[in-house]
Amino acid sequence: MKMYVVGLGPGDPEYITVKAVNVLKQSDIIFVPGSSADRSISKNIIRDLAERHGFSDTETVDLEFPMTRDREFNRMAWERNVSMIIGAVSSGKTVSYAVLGNPTLYSTFSNILEDVRKQGVEVVFVAGVSSLDACSSVAGMNLAKGDESIAIITYNDFMKRQRLDFDTVIIMKVPGGSAMIEEARRRFPEFRSCVYARRCTMPQQIIRDQPGEDQADYFSMIILRR
Amino acid sequence: MKMYVVGLGPGDPEYITVKAVNVLKQSDIIFVPGSSADRSISKNIIRDLAERHGFSDTETVDLEFPMTRDREFNRMAWERNVSMIIGAVSSGKTVSYAVLGNPTLYSTFSNILEDVRKQGVEVVFVAGVSSLDACSSVAGMNLAKGDESIAIITYNDFMKRQRLDFDTVIIMKVPGGSAMIEEARRRFPEFRSCVYARRCTMPQQIIRDQPGEDQADYFSMIILRR
């Protein structure tokens, strides 16, 4: 028993790999996880590909992944998702699970990987362009060269750290929009460049090195560079 | 004046994005940097795409990027490369510079980005699937979930650090083949998983969690996970 976890890339349908297109095209069923907001991005990408490559009749199934503070509630929903996936794989269908970005980096699938494996399913990851790669590319910033180093941390983790002895620091899941640039600069003034990047390659893309008037958005990061 | 720096992905020609294919297809000239070993990988990918998409007549130009200990010698070669690129862009041609992986992450272009910009050229990065994303996907390993953190460091940097308070550590440019797994385990026994990954998605791919008989290879990394 086997299933595919397919990276759709950062949002622009052109940033999908040829491999991901081929796997989706061969699938009988495509699971689309997430909250309603990110799911609509994934679904737009899949719809676009389905039209171009002639697989518009492929069944897509929404999977709700609550991320509330109630871990028991989340757990139950995730277990329901695992059951649905196992049901589809067991029936002999070719099953894909489509995520934004790269599937090994902060994807919804990371929460259920071990559970799916325990049921005897071989998980095949199809790498995609991550939001990090997309945001640094759109911002025109090197992340690292030579012997330079990078730290990737969430905003929650960032607020706990006293030292960041890296050349580049990428703060994921920034809660407050580009206003958070000031917070990052205040805490770590040794970084010369600070860029807020949101939804890179998508129509709502924002790149700023000064605080602006934008709204908070889950798909956002701050890149600090020495 | 504008040029494209295009990520070809980790090595398998299927791991290129649709966007990268389109940019290469529209190019008049494609610069292919690197040593002879990695350049042959890039050239195979480009040749494969050129045949499939009908741009086999596009001019490709090799660029030698020495990485010797003699920084002055390297610098002179890099300046020659910048001159060649500026010459092509100035002539009004559509110019691409094709790199393996993702262009903002340890690519040859990082060494000349500022010089090219100083000459008035707008650099447009086309993000690609990085070797990190490819190796973790092939190894079937999550890099991060929830509030987990990642450090990306080179082997030289790794040997200097006394502490690594991250959930995942990726050691790039590992010099000695999978034998280095023992070194990594000895220095940081707190990491439960240790995987050596080389040339993922390429025919010479190796994934090992125990030291093996393989040769050293520049395109290799170790992933440590708590």
XYZ file of C-alpha atoms in Angstrom, chain A residues 12-22 49 52 102-107 109-111 113-114 117 123-130 132-134 136-157 160-161 163-167 173, chain B residues 12-22 49 52 102-107 109-111 113-114 117 123-130 132-134 136-157 160-161 163-167 173:
132
model
C 1.624 30.393 -8.264
C 0.491 27.384 -10.350
C 3.622 27.801 -12.529
C 5.797 26.975 -9.510
C 4.680 23.351 -9.494
C 7.126 20.675 -10.643
C 6.608 18.487 -13.690
C 6.794 15.487 -11.319
C 3.953 16.794 -9.140
C 1.778 17.385 -12.222
C 2.406 13.804 -13.384
C -3.678 21.794 -13.664
C -4.572 21.962 -18.659
C 7.214 21.419 0.321
C 5.601 18.455 2.146
C 8.400 17.859 4.704
C 8.405 21.465 5.928
C 5.590 22.508 8.317
C 2.911 20.718 6.271
C 0.801 15.866 6.741
C 3.584 16.038 9.350
C 0.887 15.590 12.027
C 2.799 10.775 8.986
C 3.540 8.286 11.772
C 2.849 4.549 8.407
C 4.476 7.323 2.071
C 6.179 8.764 -1.022
C 6.951 12.479 -0.743
C 7.107 14.544 -3.932
C 9.239 17.578 -3.036
C 7.984 21.046 -3.949
C 9.297 24.617 -3.915
C 8.970 25.821 -0.307
C 11.261 29.979 2.074
C 12.711 29.453 -1.365
C 9.898 31.451 -2.952
C 13.828 34.765 -0.709
C 13.678 34.521 -4.499
C 10.949 37.141 -4.826
C 12.792 39.392 -2.350
C 16.014 38.890 -4.336
C 17.912 37.871 -1.195
C 20.587 35.255 -0.835
C 19.783 32.964 2.087
C 23.311 31.552 2.312
C 26.616 31.330 0.504
C 30.017 29.809 1.319
C 30.028 28.712 4.955
C 27.038 30.794 6.027
C 24.335 29.397 8.277
C 20.539 29.611 8.466
C 18.086 29.171 11.336
C 14.424 28.473 10.614
C 12.194 29.053 13.645
C 8.575 29.910 14.287
C 7.557 33.238 15.797
C 6.737 31.514 19.116
C 10.237 30.068 19.238
C 11.962 32.671 23.522
C 15.502 32.840 22.136
C 20.844 34.420 20.948
C 20.736 33.784 17.208
C 24.283 33.134 16.033
C 23.355 32.550 12.392
C 23.918 34.591 9.229
C 4.184 31.876 11.045
C 15.962 14.663 -11.650
C 14.678 16.592 -14.707
C 11.088 15.964 -13.534
C 11.770 18.067 -10.421
C 11.948 21.280 -12.436
C 9.080 23.758 -12.197
C 6.835 24.713 -15.097
C 8.002 28.311 -14.564
C 11.683 27.378 -14.968
C 10.912 25.483 -18.165
C 9.095 28.512 -19.572
C 14.110 20.050 -21.571
C 11.028 18.082 -25.119
C 17.240 26.729 -5.456
C 19.182 29.846 -6.561
C 19.144 31.673 -3.197
C 20.603 28.724 -1.265
C 24.361 28.121 -1.599
C 24.336 28.681 -5.371
C 25.323 33.030 -8.262
C 25.459 34.160 -4.620
C 29.132 35.039 -5.182
C 24.894 38.800 -7.147
C 26.072 42.158 -5.789
C 23.480 44.412 -9.502
C 18.154 39.981 -11.123
C 14.972 37.883 -11.202
C 15.241 34.650 -9.241
C 13.105 31.696 -10.309
C 12.837 29.495 -7.214
C 13.523 25.772 -7.512
C 13.240 22.679 -5.334
C 16.303 22.692 -3.067
C 17.190 19.970 1.405
C 13.629 19.535 0.269
C 14.615 16.713 -2.079
C 14.209 14.992 3.259
C 11.463 13.927 0.846
C 13.416 10.962 -0.503
C 14.393 9.978 3.058
C 10.728 10.281 4.102
C 11.650 12.551 7.015
C 9.746 15.528 8.344
C 12.078 18.509 8.701
C 9.714 20.449 10.970
C 6.175 20.553 12.284
C 4.311 22.756 14.764
C 6.824 24.997 16.545
C 9.891 22.940 15.657
C 13.111 24.585 14.511
C 15.782 23.858 11.894
C 19.444 24.843 11.618
C 21.200 24.682 8.252
C 24.982 24.791 8.571
C 27.974 23.654 6.550
C 30.263 20.896 7.788
C 32.998 23.465 8.560
C 30.562 25.395 10.731
C 32.987 24.654 15.398
C 29.665 24.582 17.261
C 25.537 23.534 21.034
C 22.759 22.892 18.550
C 19.450 23.671 20.257
C 17.290 22.858 17.240
C 14.896 19.992 16.488
C 28.754 20.068 2.064
